XYZ file of C-alpha atoms in Angstrom:
418
model
C 232.182 34.548 15.914
C 232.220 33.457 12.454
C 235.342 33.439 10.679
C 235.497 36.073 7.019
C 236.607 34.931 4.977
C 238.232 37.135 1.732
C 241.033 36.986 -1.541
C 242.707 39.623 -0.188
C 243.844 42.598 3.186
C 244.834 45.998 2.211
C 245.390 46.547 5.491
C 245.662 51.001 6.119
C 242.578 52.999 4.794
C 243.800 56.126 3.305
C 245.141 57.097 0.397
C 246.750 55.250 -0.602
C 245.402 52.003 0.815
C 241.669 52.571 -0.560
C 244.201 53.248 -3.831
C 245.458 49.880 -3.566
C 241.784 48.300 -2.510
C 239.985 49.364 -5.601
C 242.173 49.221 -7.826
C 242.223 44.766 -7.261
C 238.365 45.562 -7.206
C 238.135 46.426 -10.659
C 240.380 43.447 -11.518
C 238.219 41.112 -10.041
C 240.039 40.407 -6.162
C 237.211 39.952 -3.462
C 238.116 42.926 -1.104
C 238.484 43.299 2.690
C 239.750 46.556 4.110
C 241.173 46.716 7.482
C 242.117 50.466 9.300
C 242.285 50.700 12.602
C 239.809 53.496 12.561
C 236.059 53.523 12.354
C 236.202 55.773 8.759
C 238.255 56.343 6.191
C 240.847 58.313 5.802
C 241.853 59.745 8.746
C 245.391 59.228 9.421
C 248.516 60.405 7.599
C 245.609 61.688 4.294
C 244.106 63.635 6.850
C 246.123 66.182 6.590
C 248.062 67.514 3.407
C 248.362 70.852 1.505
C 245.829 68.874 -0.654
C 248.227 69.139 -4.032
C 248.925 66.622 -6.357
C 251.992 67.530 -7.365
C 252.529 66.907 -10.881
C 254.813 68.937 -11.094
C 257.602 67.685 -7.626
C 260.438 65.250 -10.493
C 262.429 65.374 -7.517
C 262.180 64.659 -4.593
C 262.472 66.000 -1.478
C 266.409 65.655 -1.023
C 268.938 66.569 1.994
C 270.451 69.663 1.074
C 274.568 69.424 0.005
C 274.148 73.347 0.821
C 276.047 74.389 3.961
C 274.337 77.169 5.106
C 270.610 75.192 5.118
C 273.419 72.129 6.192
C 274.447 74.361 9.004
C 270.655 75.793 9.674
C 269.249 72.532 9.466
C 272.312 71.887 12.562
C 271.900 74.810 14.901
C 267.407 74.174 15.205
C 266.926 77.694 13.136
C 265.889 76.276 9.553
C 262.208 77.448 9.247
C 260.931 74.804 7.454
C 263.215 71.702 9.683
C 263.004 71.677 13.170
C 264.154 68.457 15.184
C 263.872 67.568 18.474
C 267.228 66.835 20.415
C 266.335 64.351 23.223
C 265.608 61.796 19.576
C 268.004 63.367 17.903
C 269.699 59.347 18.432
C 267.605 58.066 17.512
C 267.121 60.415 14.396
C 271.332 60.497 12.842
C 271.918 56.824 11.730
C 268.091 57.505 9.573
C 269.427 60.503 8.477
C 273.195 59.326 7.665
C 271.845 57.073 4.727
C 269.498 59.813 3.664
C 271.787 62.518 3.139
C 274.244 60.174 1.401
C 270.834 59.032 -1.535
C 270.918 62.735 -2.219
C 273.304 62.897 -3.568
C 273.546 64.082 -6.984
C 273.737 61.001 -8.817
C 271.359 58.985 -6.388
C 268.841 61.932 -5.784
C 268.530 61.098 -9.653
C 268.130 57.893 -9.472
C 265.309 58.197 -6.743
C 263.577 61.174 -9.287
C 263.503 58.624 -12.468
C 262.245 55.773 -10.969
C 259.643 57.838 -9.199
C 258.943 59.978 -12.513
C 256.131 57.020 -14.431
C 254.347 57.502 -10.671
C 254.235 60.980 -10.887
C 253.190 62.101 -14.674
C 250.082 58.882 -14.298
C 248.212 59.908 -10.912
C 246.538 62.605 -11.476
C 245.275 60.760 -14.439
C 244.323 58.602 -12.352
C 243.171 60.526 -10.112
C 241.126 61.960 -12.014
C 239.356 58.308 -13.407
C 237.985 57.223 -9.297
C 236.976 61.268 -9.158
C 234.482 60.667 -12.655
C 234.201 57.493 -10.987
C 233.917 58.566 -6.696
C 231.237 62.141 -8.322
C 233.161 63.967 -7.290
C 234.996 65.522 -9.632
C 233.112 68.950 -9.637
C 233.831 69.290 -5.730
C 236.432 68.279 -5.075
C 239.419 69.233 -7.777
C 240.681 72.938 -8.463
C 242.506 73.498 -11.261
C 244.531 76.147 -9.607
C 248.001 74.976 -9.406
C 250.151 76.011 -6.919
C 252.303 78.507 -6.565
C 256.221 78.908 -4.821
C 257.267 81.915 -3.183
C 260.638 83.526 -2.202
C 261.571 86.437 -0.807
C 265.347 86.948 -1.640
C 267.466 86.356 -4.958
C 269.573 83.503 -3.937
C 267.197 81.416 -3.752
C 264.252 82.767 -6.453
C 267.804 81.899 -8.514
C 268.421 77.804 -7.090
C 264.487 77.796 -7.786
C 264.271 78.526 -10.608
C 267.669 76.673 -11.548
C 265.396 73.429 -10.416
C 262.564 74.539 -13.169
C 264.828 74.746 -15.793
C 265.858 71.510 -14.661
C 262.780 69.544 -14.814
C 260.888 71.211 -17.526
C 263.606 68.828 -19.502
C 260.935 66.084 -18.393
C 258.054 67.552 -19.139
C 257.142 70.212 -16.213
C 255.556 73.667 -17.627
C 255.569 77.156 -15.360
C 256.162 80.619 -14.969
C 258.861 82.997 -13.208
C 256.590 85.243 -12.302
C 257.720 88.948 -11.315
C 256.288 91.039 -7.924
C 253.674 91.603 -10.374
C 253.397 88.576 -11.316
C 252.702 87.275 -7.989
C 250.337 90.611 -7.341
C 248.506 89.983 -10.682
C 247.760 85.446 -9.274
C 246.919 86.048 -5.530
C 246.402 89.672 -4.785
C 246.070 89.195 -1.196
C 248.785 87.985 -0.053
C 251.757 91.127 1.103
C 255.280 91.760 1.157
C 259.194 91.857 -0.323
C 258.952 89.321 -2.682
C 262.147 88.601 -6.031
C 259.850 86.414 -7.377
C 258.265 82.826 -8.246
C 257.673 80.420 -10.078
C 253.923 78.666 -10.844
C 253.597 75.061 -12.550
C 249.661 75.244 -13.688
C 248.846 71.541 -14.471
C 248.266 69.986 -10.402
C 245.388 69.606 -9.699
C 244.739 70.787 -5.777
C 241.897 69.578 -3.405
C 240.131 71.564 -1.111
C 239.792 68.588 1.669
C 242.059 65.631 1.023
C 239.998 62.818 4.134
C 237.270 63.469 2.079
C 238.307 62.193 -0.605
C 239.487 59.264 0.716
C 236.738 59.183 2.138
C 234.302 59.100 -1.191
C 237.275 57.070 -2.773
C 236.728 53.987 0.347
C 232.977 54.923 -0.450
C 232.903 53.935 -4.247
C 234.687 50.645 -2.841
C 232.513 50.635 -0.402
C 229.116 50.681 -3.393
C 231.220 48.147 -5.434
C 230.518 45.485 -2.605
C 233.701 46.135 -1.132
C 233.967 45.661 3.134
C 235.247 48.027 5.862
C 236.367 45.751 8.721
C 237.398 47.938 12.390
C 240.983 46.189 13.391
C 244.410 45.926 14.790
C 246.641 44.875 12.027
C 249.313 44.350 14.804
C 247.816 41.462 15.530
C 248.207 39.930 11.452
C 249.718 36.178 11.824
C 250.422 33.558 8.922
C 248.347 30.514 9.076
C 249.410 27.203 6.116
C 248.729 29.086 2.714
C 246.378 31.622 3.939
C 246.646 34.883 6.513
C 244.838 35.826 9.431
C 243.938 38.730 11.470
C 241.586 39.843 15.095
C 238.696 42.016 13.695
C 235.772 43.908 15.848
C 233.721 42.005 12.987
C 235.643 38.586 14.102
C 238.219 37.050 12.022
C 239.023 37.521 8.808
C 241.996 35.076 6.672
C 242.783 35.873 3.289
C 245.401 34.686 0.837
C 246.543 37.952 0.307
C 247.736 40.988 2.694
C 248.144 44.222 1.306
C 250.397 46.531 3.866
C 249.168 49.810 3.554
C 249.205 51.447 7.046
C 252.218 54.637 5.950
C 253.933 55.698 9.171
C 252.783 51.866 10.679
C 253.711 49.914 8.492
C 256.547 48.418 10.739
C 254.226 47.080 13.130
C 253.128 44.567 10.969
C 257.090 44.472 8.472
C 258.713 44.152 11.181
C 257.947 41.681 13.856
C 258.201 39.156 10.519
C 261.698 40.118 10.678
C 262.404 42.620 7.797
C 264.644 45.073 8.419
C 263.369 48.421 5.739
C 264.596 51.813 7.395
C 260.516 53.431 7.422
C 260.844 56.814 8.619
C 258.568 59.819 9.807
C 259.162 63.735 9.103
C 256.074 64.356 11.053
C 254.127 67.759 10.533
C 251.490 70.248 11.702
C 248.634 71.902 9.854
C 246.181 74.219 11.208
C 243.184 76.333 9.387
C 241.715 80.027 9.790
C 238.791 81.992 8.433
C 239.974 84.069 6.009
C 239.636 87.695 7.393
C 237.137 90.200 5.335
C 237.380 89.286 2.352
C 240.373 88.817 1.581
C 240.562 85.329 -1.209
C 243.431 82.767 -1.249
C 243.033 81.685 -4.443
C 245.205 78.563 -4.861
C 248.003 76.466 -2.575
C 250.713 78.963 -2.158
C 253.879 78.461 -0.344
C 255.799 80.807 1.826
C 260.102 78.956 0.765
C 262.294 81.268 2.317
C 259.814 80.707 5.364
C 259.127 76.883 5.709
C 255.492 76.975 5.613
C 252.481 76.168 2.633
C 248.276 77.988 2.600
C 246.310 76.201 0.931
C 242.589 77.428 1.323
C 240.966 74.528 2.144
C 237.053 73.892 2.957
C 237.240 74.058 6.585
C 238.980 76.890 5.674
C 242.624 78.329 5.159
C 245.064 75.303 6.415
C 248.866 76.766 7.264
C 251.192 74.035 7.063
C 254.402 73.165 8.091
C 257.139 71.726 6.753
C 259.102 69.204 8.866
C 259.770 68.171 12.723
C 262.010 64.848 12.831
C 261.441 63.135 16.201
C 259.359 59.855 17.103
C 256.624 58.735 15.588
C 253.993 58.305 18.896
C 255.923 61.369 20.503
C 253.355 63.820 21.802
C 252.770 67.152 19.491
C 254.828 70.182 20.308
C 254.045 72.782 17.897
C 256.551 75.282 17.232
C 256.588 75.100 14.132
C 252.818 76.119 13.482
C 252.738 79.256 16.540
C 255.977 80.235 14.652
C 254.359 80.530 11.449
C 251.001 82.219 12.386
C 252.990 85.899 12.942
C 254.380 85.260 9.174
C 251.600 83.968 7.793
C 249.493 86.743 9.064
C 251.774 89.733 7.973
C 251.609 87.589 4.039
C 247.751 86.431 4.106
C 244.894 88.536 5.655
C 243.668 85.565 8.747
C 240.928 86.556 11.647
C 239.421 83.265 14.097
C 240.963 80.217 14.126
C 238.913 77.295 13.313
C 240.265 74.925 14.967
C 241.284 73.857 19.157
C 244.295 72.853 18.553
C 247.247 72.299 15.646
C 246.820 67.816 13.629
C 250.219 66.175 14.078
C 250.819 63.903 11.255
C 253.600 61.601 10.435
C 254.680 61.283 6.452
C 255.705 58.028 5.774
C 259.646 57.990 4.224
C 262.407 56.275 2.777
C 266.306 57.261 3.264
C 266.288 57.534 -0.792
C 262.158 59.060 -0.869
C 261.366 56.235 -3.020
C 258.169 54.164 -1.669
C 258.580 50.497 -0.748
C 256.118 48.354 -3.684
C 256.440 44.675 -4.256
C 256.106 41.359 -2.563
C 257.278 40.680 0.217
C 260.482 39.324 -0.564
C 260.502 35.340 1.441
C 256.789 35.844 2.326
C 254.004 34.578 -0.290
C 250.752 36.356 0.052
C 252.368 39.288 1.094
C 252.638 42.736 -0.507
C 254.654 46.111 0.476
C 252.714 49.793 -0.679
C 254.002 51.943 1.922
C 256.608 55.478 2.530
C 255.297 57.529 0.233
C 257.087 60.642 2.308
C 255.573 63.541 1.215
C 253.855 62.415 -1.484
C 251.011 60.563 -0.156
C 248.065 62.233 -1.384
C 249.390 62.697 -4.409
C 250.559 58.984 -5.259
C 247.957 56.805 -3.496
C 246.037 55.556 -6.035
C 249.395 55.567 -8.944
C 250.987 53.015 -6.667
C 247.491 51.224 -5.727
C 247.364 50.269 -8.993
C 250.997 49.231 -9.742
C 250.924 46.642 -6.638
C 247.818 45.628 -8.268
C 249.319 44.770 -11.710
C 252.149 43.575 -10.044
C 249.978 40.721 -8.005
C 248.338 39.974 -11.253
C 250.984 39.287 -13.157
C 250.763 42.040 -15.441
C 253.713 44.556 -17.128
C 254.089 46.881 -14.926
C 254.229 50.830 -16.367
C 257.359 51.822 -13.585
C 259.707 50.182 -12.835
C 260.566 47.202 -10.063
C 263.738 47.791 -8.946
C 264.007 50.423 -7.958
C 261.123 50.319 -5.666
C 261.825 46.985 -4.034
C 262.128 45.905 -0.485
C 265.214 44.061 -1.204
C 266.979 47.102 -2.554
C 267.385 47.548 0.923
C 268.639 44.415 1.495
């Protein structure tokens, strides 16, 4: 086989990798996109609630209140579950996550991510327009978070009031307001917070594929390959693919929860871990309509009206990334979801399992690899891979081209972990 040569290799064809590839391509770079799957959007980007979350100013930090901490410890919180056998592996990381979630550090993470959050929907709108899918894959529904107790609603309203200081729009609804917006929901609700600004994507995997198709139409190449074969050869990088060896001057690691397969062998000790999650599709029952995604905050799941059906998305499972699926959270959530909204027959044969790539401070790693010229990092987007992928793609492309970056480099750099 003939050796392929290019300017930049982007490893990972999820939302993050495709976003980086498109931004580099716009800057005149010759880019080859590499993934282990034979098409884009088949990994973590395939399974989420479909929300471009411009209202999520504050990342998902470790709670500090006693009651939820006790529920987590006893494995009884509906939104979080851990596998006891994997707990020794996770405890050191959870400790770092807890300390990174102090009020001061959590605010630092929020302010570091804020420019990315504010840029996210803008970037998606531009790419969807260019890919000619904006009319079919972007819905202006916003999303609804509702609460079943006065205590959880009061805490949510306090968080909303704080977020309003940073430009987040929203509305606090009572039970009648919830019924007016989503008349097919049933339950005893203390209230809700409605956020109108976030976009909703009814086919997240399809959106990643549409962006990859745009990349291809503009001359980009997609190649199936194994990122674990990456090696440095002089001033170039080489990787083995189904089409033979590919070399490039620069490489972007955008492999989400599998990024450690590249950075760890190169000697980087970056505390990347995963929060696993599941989704499952069912038909809507009868003529019931769900207008947009809704979070049942107290019962720990999201319902979203996807093209494939109503998608139920679980909270977090702390377990080894490569363990077999254990969809207990889906099984527990299903009867609660059926009580909330009329659901019919399943669409999927079994629940889908994915892994959210997380760092303890809930910030991605974006920027140059400290000890390897030509190697760049773009991973660790926690719960916001769909939201932030195109925005961080633009940021890493700015850095690689020596442009003025629109967000701070230092809080996102790999060096923050020593």
